[in-house]
XYZ file of C-alpha atoms in Angstrom:
85
model
C 7.431 1.781 -13.544
C 8.710 1.885 -9.986
C 7.261 -0.531 -7.485
C 7.771 -0.105 -3.751
C 6.275 -1.250 -0.482
C 5.308 0.720 2.595
C 5.204 -0.558 6.146
C 4.261 2.121 8.662
C 5.313 2.290 12.287
C 2.634 0.863 14.571
C 1.219 -0.689 11.396
C -1.795 -2.430 12.940
C -3.133 0.956 14.063
C -1.921 3.284 11.289
C -2.266 1.314 8.058
C -6.072 1.352 7.694
C -6.387 5.132 8.066
C -3.336 5.753 5.842
C -4.676 3.493 3.097
C -8.190 4.945 3.272
C -6.847 8.527 3.164
C -4.439 7.891 0.285
C -6.078 9.729 -2.647
C -4.881 7.418 -5.410
C -6.555 4.508 -7.155
C -6.563 1.190 -5.338
C -5.904 -2.166 -6.939
C -3.155 -4.468 -8.158
C -0.902 -3.264 -10.966
C -1.840 -4.716 -14.300
C 0.310 -2.437 -16.451
C -1.377 0.902 -15.846
C 0.460 4.191 -16.327
C -1.105 5.756 -13.236
C -0.303 5.107 -9.587
C -2.022 2.241 -7.783
C -1.830 1.046 -4.182
C -2.969 -2.254 -2.716
C -2.774 -4.173 0.571
C -0.557 -6.744 -1.123
C -0.206 -9.405 1.579
C -3.938 -9.448 2.215
C -4.667 -9.826 -1.502
C -1.990 -12.429 -2.174
C -2.122 -14.456 1.054
C -5.539 -13.840 2.598
C -5.969 -17.408 3.841
C -2.378 -17.692 5.053
C -1.607 -14.360 6.717
C 0.000 -15.993 9.750
C 2.297 -17.999 7.464
C 3.242 -14.851 5.496
C 4.128 -13.042 8.707
C 6.246 -16.008 9.853
C 8.161 -15.518 6.575
C 8.698 -11.836 7.404
C 5.948 -10.322 5.259
C 3.623 -8.119 7.298
C -0.115 -8.330 6.723
C -0.047 -4.514 6.854
C 2.230 -4.102 3.841
C 1.025 -1.651 1.207
C 2.433 -2.053 -2.293
C 2.578 0.960 -4.588
C 3.129 0.963 -8.310
C 4.104 4.534 -9.233
C 2.631 5.954 -12.399
C 3.363 8.895 -14.645
C 1.742 11.624 -12.546
C 3.891 14.655 -11.702
C 6.035 13.975 -8.620
C 4.384 16.919 -6.835
C 0.981 15.249 -7.215
C 2.263 12.038 -5.658
C 4.095 13.881 -2.875
C 0.872 15.695 -1.972
C -1.132 12.476 -2.046
C 1.242 10.649 0.281
C 1.619 13.678 2.581
C -2.185 13.833 2.922
C -2.351 10.149 3.831
C 0.533 10.434 6.299
C -1.195 13.383 7.969
C -4.137 11.089 8.710
C -2.105 8.758 10.942
């Protein structure tokens, strides 16, 4: 399914509350048919975050693997999380 990344404005301040408020399952995508979100750079490069950012990959990047839920369900989930920031 679709895979996309999110990087919010003022990411250091907004990402934690957005991620915590996002009412979808959290974790890396291992072939599920439901939507998952994860703080990808932190999971993949925890011990080299400064290096990742020097390569243009923000430590505040959120990766989303979209599942088979109705689009309205996902729109509501992301709107709720965006309202929290």
